[in-house]
Amino acid sequence: MYTVKGIAILDNDGNRLFAKYYDADGLSTFKEQKNFEKKLFSKTSRANSEIIIIDGFTCLYKSNIDLFFYVLGNVNENELLLSNVLNCVYESICLILHKNVEKRNLIDNLDAIMLVIDEIVDKGIILEADPEAIAHKVSIRSEDIPIGEQSVSQVLQTAKEQLKWSLLK
């Protein structure tokens, strides 16, 4: 079975914005994860490749303006499969954030980003690899939440959109 050992998003200073590890040996504690992320960032921030093998993991990564996206797999895992997962994560996030993929916007929409990751991978098993389908599922979930259960930012965003549409009519 094809599996992913982890997905991480780091900023351009190597600080964690999001990370989820699935059955990753040696990365069970927060301290081990932070040390691994520091080592991973130091190796990838100045490299020109898209793939690296580090500490027994095959790591594929993609950098954006101020973000680094990582997908981790076993050393023996198929790199094309991991690349497909990485591209799906990145493209889904692009669709959710309306092509404005930068640190501030990602933090503001972290709840949707977590849903994206959960739709793609569950307990390390790859479920979906179509970015449009994932973005559609995540957008439906955020629209269907009753107003009493929405966060303040979700309520404000909904109000802004309704105001914008009422002014455009």
PDB file of C-alpha atoms in Angstrom:
ATOM      1  CA  MET A   1       0.000   0.000   0.000  1.00  0.00           C
ATOM      2  CA  TYR A   2       1.274   3.451  -0.868  1.00  0.00           C
ATOM      3  CA  THR A   3       1.793   5.598   2.189  1.00  0.00           C
ATOM      4  CA  VAL A   4       2.982   9.010   3.221  1.00  0.00           C
ATOM      5  CA  LYS A   5       5.005   9.420   6.413  1.00  0.00           C
ATOM      6  CA  GLY A   6       4.344  13.113   6.848  1.00  0.00           C
ATOM      7  CA  ILE A   7       3.324  16.446   5.383  1.00  0.00           C
ATOM      8  CA  ALA A   8       4.802  19.732   6.573  1.00  0.00           C
ATOM      9  CA  ILE A   9       4.590  23.394   5.662  1.00  0.00           C
ATOM     10  CA  LEU A  10       7.403  25.647   6.884  1.00  0.00           C
ATOM     11  CA  ASP A  11       7.926  29.384   6.453  1.00  0.00           C
ATOM     12  CA  ASN A  12      11.034  30.922   4.896  1.00  0.00           C
ATOM     13  CA  ASP A  13      12.752  30.939   8.316  1.00  0.00           C
ATOM     14  CA  GLY A  14      12.191  27.208   8.832  1.00  0.00           C
ATOM     15  CA  ASN A  15       9.411  27.640  11.410  1.00  0.00           C
ATOM     16  CA  ARG A  16       6.540  25.180  11.368  1.00  0.00           C
ATOM     17  CA  LEU A  17       3.202  26.464  10.134  1.00  0.00           C
ATOM     18  CA  PHE A  18       1.667  23.031   9.751  1.00  0.00           C
ATOM     19  CA  ALA A  19       2.988  19.495  10.175  1.00  0.00           C
ATOM     20  CA  LYS A  20       1.337  16.125  10.396  1.00  0.00           C
ATOM     21  CA  TYR A  21       3.324  12.915  10.768  1.00  0.00           C
ATOM     22  CA  TYR A  22       1.882   9.453  10.194  1.00  0.00           C
ATOM     23  CA  ASP A  23       3.706   6.521  11.813  1.00  0.00           C
ATOM     24  CA  ALA A  24       7.054   8.212  11.331  1.00  0.00           C
ATOM     25  CA  ASP A  25       9.724   6.299  13.232  1.00  0.00           C
ATOM     26  CA  GLY A  26      11.972   8.637  15.173  1.00  0.00           C
ATOM     27  CA  LEU A  27       9.538  11.552  14.902  1.00  0.00           C
ATOM     28  CA  SER A  28       7.172  10.680  17.722  1.00  0.00           C
ATOM     29  CA  THR A  29       7.980  13.607  20.018  1.00  0.00           C
ATOM     30  CA  PHE A  30       7.682  17.308  19.350  1.00  0.00           C
ATOM     31  CA  LYS A  31      11.406  17.827  19.979  1.00  0.00           C
ATOM     32  CA  GLU A  32      12.364  15.153  17.427  1.00  0.00           C
ATOM     33  CA  GLN A  33       9.983  16.686  14.893  1.00  0.00           C
ATOM     34  CA  LYS A  34      11.403  20.194  15.384  1.00  0.00           C
ATOM     35  CA  ASN A  35      14.988  18.911  15.054  1.00  0.00           C
ATOM     36  CA  PHE A  36      14.066  17.016  11.885  1.00  0.00           C
ATOM     37  CA  GLU A  37      12.303  20.079  10.444  1.00  0.00           C
ATOM     38  CA  LYS A  38      15.327  22.264  11.233  1.00  0.00           C
ATOM     39  CA  LYS A  39      17.643  19.793   9.487  1.00  0.00           C
ATOM     40  CA  LEU A  40      15.223  19.412   6.561  1.00  0.00           C
ATOM     41  CA  PHE A  41      14.920  23.151   6.083  1.00  0.00           C
ATOM     42  CA  SER A  42      18.679  23.719   6.271  1.00  0.00           C
ATOM     43  CA  LYS A  43      19.225  21.114   3.527  1.00  0.00           C
ATOM     44  CA  THR A  44      16.392  22.250   1.241  1.00  0.00           C
ATOM     45  CA  SER A  45      16.442  26.029   1.602  1.00  0.00           C
ATOM     46  CA  ARG A  46      19.617  26.354  -0.439  1.00  0.00           C
ATOM     47  CA  ALA A  47      19.241  23.311  -2.718  1.00  0.00           C
ATOM     48  CA  ASN A  48      18.013  23.484  -6.302  1.00  0.00           C
ATOM     49  CA  SER A  49      16.470  20.019  -6.469  1.00  0.00           C
ATOM     50  CA  GLU A  50      12.951  18.914  -5.595  1.00  0.00           C
ATOM     51  CA  ILE A  51      13.840  15.695  -3.807  1.00  0.00           C
ATOM     52  CA  ILE A  52      16.184  14.781  -0.987  1.00  0.00           C
ATOM     53  CA  ILE A  53      16.807  11.711   1.162  1.00  0.00           C
ATOM     54  CA  ILE A  54      17.340  12.576   4.807  1.00  0.00           C
ATOM     55  CA  ASP A  55      17.246  10.448   7.988  1.00  0.00           C
ATOM     56  CA  GLY A  56      15.654   7.487   6.204  1.00  0.00           C
ATOM     57  CA  PHE A  57      12.926   9.526   4.514  1.00  0.00           C
ATOM     58  CA  THR A  58      12.405  10.475   0.901  1.00  0.00           C
ATOM     59  CA  CYS A  59      11.408  14.146   1.041  1.00  0.00           C
ATOM     60  CA  LEU A  60       9.857  15.952  -1.877  1.00  0.00           C
ATOM     61  CA  TYR A  61       9.432  19.674  -1.534  1.00  0.00           C
ATOM     62  CA  LYS A  62       8.228  22.751  -3.309  1.00  0.00           C
ATOM     63  CA  SER A  63       8.952  26.340  -2.373  1.00  0.00           C
ATOM     64  CA  ASN A  64       6.755  29.344  -2.897  1.00  0.00           C
ATOM     65  CA  ILE A  65       7.156  33.026  -2.038  1.00  0.00           C
ATOM     66  CA  ASP A  66       7.680  32.511   1.682  1.00  0.00           C
ATOM     67  CA  LEU A  67       6.593  28.895   2.185  1.00  0.00           C
ATOM     68  CA  PHE A  68       8.099  25.430   1.814  1.00  0.00           C
ATOM     69  CA  PHE A  69       5.787  22.444   1.266  1.00  0.00           C
ATOM     70  CA  TYR A  70       7.126  18.963   2.146  1.00  0.00           C
ATOM     71  CA  VAL A  71       5.838  15.421   1.641  1.00  0.00           C
ATOM     72  CA  LEU A  72       7.749  12.617   3.366  1.00  0.00           C
ATOM     73  CA  GLY A  73       7.789   8.940   2.488  1.00  0.00           C
ATOM     74  CA  ASN A  74       9.877   5.849   3.123  1.00  0.00           C
ATOM     75  CA  VAL A  75      13.196   5.607   1.319  1.00  0.00           C
ATOM     76  CA  ASN A  76      11.655   2.853  -0.829  1.00  0.00           C
ATOM     77  CA  GLU A  77       8.467   4.800  -1.627  1.00  0.00           C
ATOM     78  CA  ASN A  78       7.661   5.683  -5.225  1.00  0.00           C
ATOM     79  CA  GLU A  79       8.880   9.259  -5.849  1.00  0.00           C
ATOM     80  CA  LEU A  80       6.268   9.847  -8.549  1.00  0.00           C
ATOM     81  CA  LEU A  81       3.513   9.015  -6.094  1.00  0.00           C
ATOM     82  CA  LEU A  82       4.954  11.372  -3.483  1.00  0.00           C
ATOM     83  CA  SER A  83       5.299  14.035  -6.170  1.00  0.00           C
ATOM     84  CA  ASN A  84       1.646  13.576  -7.055  1.00  0.00           C
ATOM     85  CA  VAL A  85       0.673  14.046  -3.396  1.00  0.00           C
ATOM     86  CA  LEU A  86       2.866  17.155  -3.126  1.00  0.00           C
ATOM     87  CA  ASN A  87       1.356  18.665  -6.259  1.00  0.00           C
ATOM     88  CA  CYS A  88      -2.141  17.844  -5.017  1.00  0.00           C
ATOM     89  CA  VAL A  89      -1.457  19.532  -1.662  1.00  0.00           C
ATOM     90  CA  TYR A  90      -0.012  22.617  -3.335  1.00  0.00           C
ATOM     91  CA  GLU A  91      -2.674  22.936  -6.056  1.00  0.00           C
ATOM     92  CA  SER A  92      -5.519  22.369  -3.573  1.00  0.00           C
ATOM     93  CA  ILE A  93      -4.136  25.082  -1.322  1.00  0.00           C
ATOM     94  CA  CYS A  94      -3.785  27.381  -4.347  1.00  0.00           C
ATOM     95  CA  LEU A  95      -7.453  26.834  -5.173  1.00  0.00           C
ATOM     96  CA  ILE A  96      -8.598  27.355  -1.575  1.00  0.00           C
ATOM     97  CA  LEU A  97      -6.487  30.518  -1.173  1.00  0.00           C
ATOM     98  CA  HIS A  98      -7.423  31.826  -4.638  1.00  0.00           C
ATOM     99  CA  LYS A  99      -3.825  31.636  -5.931  1.00  0.00           C
ATOM    100  CA  ASN A 100      -2.650  33.907  -3.070  1.00  0.00           C
ATOM    101  CA  VAL A 101      -0.352  31.340  -1.431  1.00  0.00           C
ATOM    102  CA  GLU A 102       1.676  33.224   1.140  1.00  0.00           C
ATOM    103  CA  LYS A 103       2.317  32.869   4.847  1.00  0.00           C
ATOM    104  CA  ARG A 104      -0.241  35.381   6.128  1.00  0.00           C
ATOM    105  CA  ASN A 105      -3.070  34.047   3.978  1.00  0.00           C
ATOM    106  CA  LEU A 106      -2.194  30.457   4.874  1.00  0.00           C
ATOM    107  CA  ILE A 107      -2.306  31.221   8.603  1.00  0.00           C
ATOM    108  CA  ASP A 108      -5.653  33.008   8.214  1.00  0.00           C
ATOM    109  CA  ASN A 109      -7.096  29.931   6.480  1.00  0.00           C
ATOM    110  CA  LEU A 110      -5.330  27.221   8.466  1.00  0.00           C
ATOM    111  CA  ASP A 111      -8.612  25.444   9.222  1.00  0.00           C
ATOM    112  CA  ALA A 112      -9.262  24.927   5.509  1.00  0.00           C
ATOM    113  CA  ILE A 113      -5.644  23.862   4.976  1.00  0.00           C
ATOM    114  CA  MET A 114      -6.042  21.175   7.649  1.00  0.00           C
ATOM    115  CA  LEU A 115      -9.173  19.924   5.915  1.00  0.00           C
ATOM    116  CA  VAL A 116      -7.279  19.796   2.609  1.00  0.00           C
ATOM    117  CA  ILE A 117      -4.534  17.643   4.136  1.00  0.00           C
ATOM    118  CA  ASP A 118      -7.099  15.371   5.801  1.00  0.00           C
ATOM    119  CA  GLU A 119      -8.919  14.901   2.486  1.00  0.00           C
ATOM    120  CA  ILE A 120      -5.701  13.918   0.709  1.00  0.00           C
ATOM    121  CA  VAL A 121      -4.118  11.628   3.329  1.00  0.00           C
ATOM    122  CA  ASP A 122      -5.698   9.731   6.213  1.00  0.00           C
ATOM    123  CA  LYS A 123      -3.359   7.964   8.659  1.00  0.00           C
ATOM    124  CA  GLY A 124      -0.688   7.962   5.954  1.00  0.00           C
ATOM    125  CA  ILE A 125      -2.874   6.368   3.278  1.00  0.00           C
ATOM    126  CA  ILE A 126      -3.429   8.427   0.156  1.00  0.00           C
ATOM    127  CA  LEU A 127      -7.151   8.930  -0.414  1.00  0.00           C
ATOM    128  CA  GLU A 128      -7.452  11.542  -3.147  1.00  0.00           C
ATOM    129  CA  ALA A 129      -5.142  13.204  -5.637  1.00  0.00           C
ATOM    130  CA  ASP A 130      -7.464  15.532  -7.546  1.00  0.00           C
ATOM    131  CA  PRO A 131      -6.976  19.134  -6.343  1.00  0.00           C
ATOM    132  CA  GLU A 132     -10.269  20.379  -7.769  1.00  0.00           C
ATOM    133  CA  ALA A 133     -12.276  17.645  -6.052  1.00  0.00           C
ATOM    134  CA  ILE A 134     -10.544  18.364  -2.759  1.00  0.00           C
ATOM    135  CA  ALA A 135     -11.043  22.132  -3.029  1.00  0.00           C
ATOM    136  CA  HIS A 136     -14.705  21.518  -3.820  1.00  0.00           C
ATOM    137  CA  LYS A 137     -15.157  19.249  -0.779  1.00  0.00           C
ATOM    138  CA  VAL A 138     -13.419  21.705   1.529  1.00  0.00           C
ATOM    139  CA  SER A 139     -15.372  24.708   0.236  1.00  0.00           C
ATOM    140  CA  ILE A 140     -18.662  22.842   0.675  1.00  0.00           C
ATOM    141  CA  ARG A 141     -17.750  22.005   4.267  1.00  0.00           C
ATOM    142  CA  SER A 142     -16.982  25.620   5.137  1.00  0.00           C
ATOM    143  CA  GLU A 143     -20.210  26.866   3.511  1.00  0.00           C
ATOM    144  CA  ASP A 144     -22.430  24.282   5.221  1.00  0.00           C
ATOM    145  CA  ILE A 145     -21.417  25.115   8.796  1.00  0.00           C
ATOM    146  CA  PRO A 146     -24.303  26.703  10.745  1.00  0.00           C
ATOM    147  CA  ILE A 147     -23.547  30.284  11.794  1.00  0.00           C
ATOM    148  CA  GLY A 148     -23.594  29.335  15.487  1.00  0.00           C
ATOM    149  CA  GLU A 149     -20.711  26.895  14.936  1.00  0.00           C
ATOM    150  CA  GLN A 150     -18.548  29.143  12.749  1.00  0.00           C
ATOM    151  CA  SER A 151     -15.485  30.936  14.046  1.00  0.00           C
ATOM    152  CA  VAL A 152     -15.439  34.731  14.165  1.00  0.00           C
ATOM    153  CA  SER A 153     -13.205  34.883  11.085  1.00  0.00           C
ATOM    154  CA  GLN A 154     -15.596  32.635   9.143  1.00  0.00           C
ATOM    155  CA  VAL A 155     -18.577  34.804  10.109  1.00  0.00           C
ATOM    156  CA  LEU A 156     -16.710  37.977   9.111  1.00  0.00           C
ATOM    157  CA  GLN A 157     -15.648  36.418   5.807  1.00  0.00           C
ATOM    158  CA  THR A 158     -19.246  35.378   5.061  1.00  0.00           C
ATOM    159  CA  ALA A 159     -20.487  38.877   5.931  1.00  0.00           C
ATOM    160  CA  LYS A 160     -17.846  40.475   3.670  1.00  0.00           C
ATOM    161  CA  GLU A 161     -18.838  38.242   0.767  1.00  0.00           C
ATOM    162  CA  GLN A 162     -22.545  38.958   1.247  1.00  0.00           C
ATOM    163  CA  LEU A 163     -21.859  42.707   1.453  1.00  0.00           C
ATOM    164  CA  LYS A 164     -19.708  42.574  -1.673  1.00  0.00           C
ATOM    165  CA  TRP A 165     -22.387  40.741  -3.613  1.00  0.00           C
ATOM    166  CA  SER A 166     -25.123  43.119  -2.431  1.00  0.00           C
ATOM    167  CA  LEU A 167     -23.047  46.124  -3.555  1.00  0.00           C
ATOM    168  CA  LEU A 168     -22.355  44.576  -6.944  1.00  0.00           C
ATOM    169  CA  LYS A 169     -26.060  44.050  -7.704  1.00  0.00           C
TER     170      LYS A 169
END
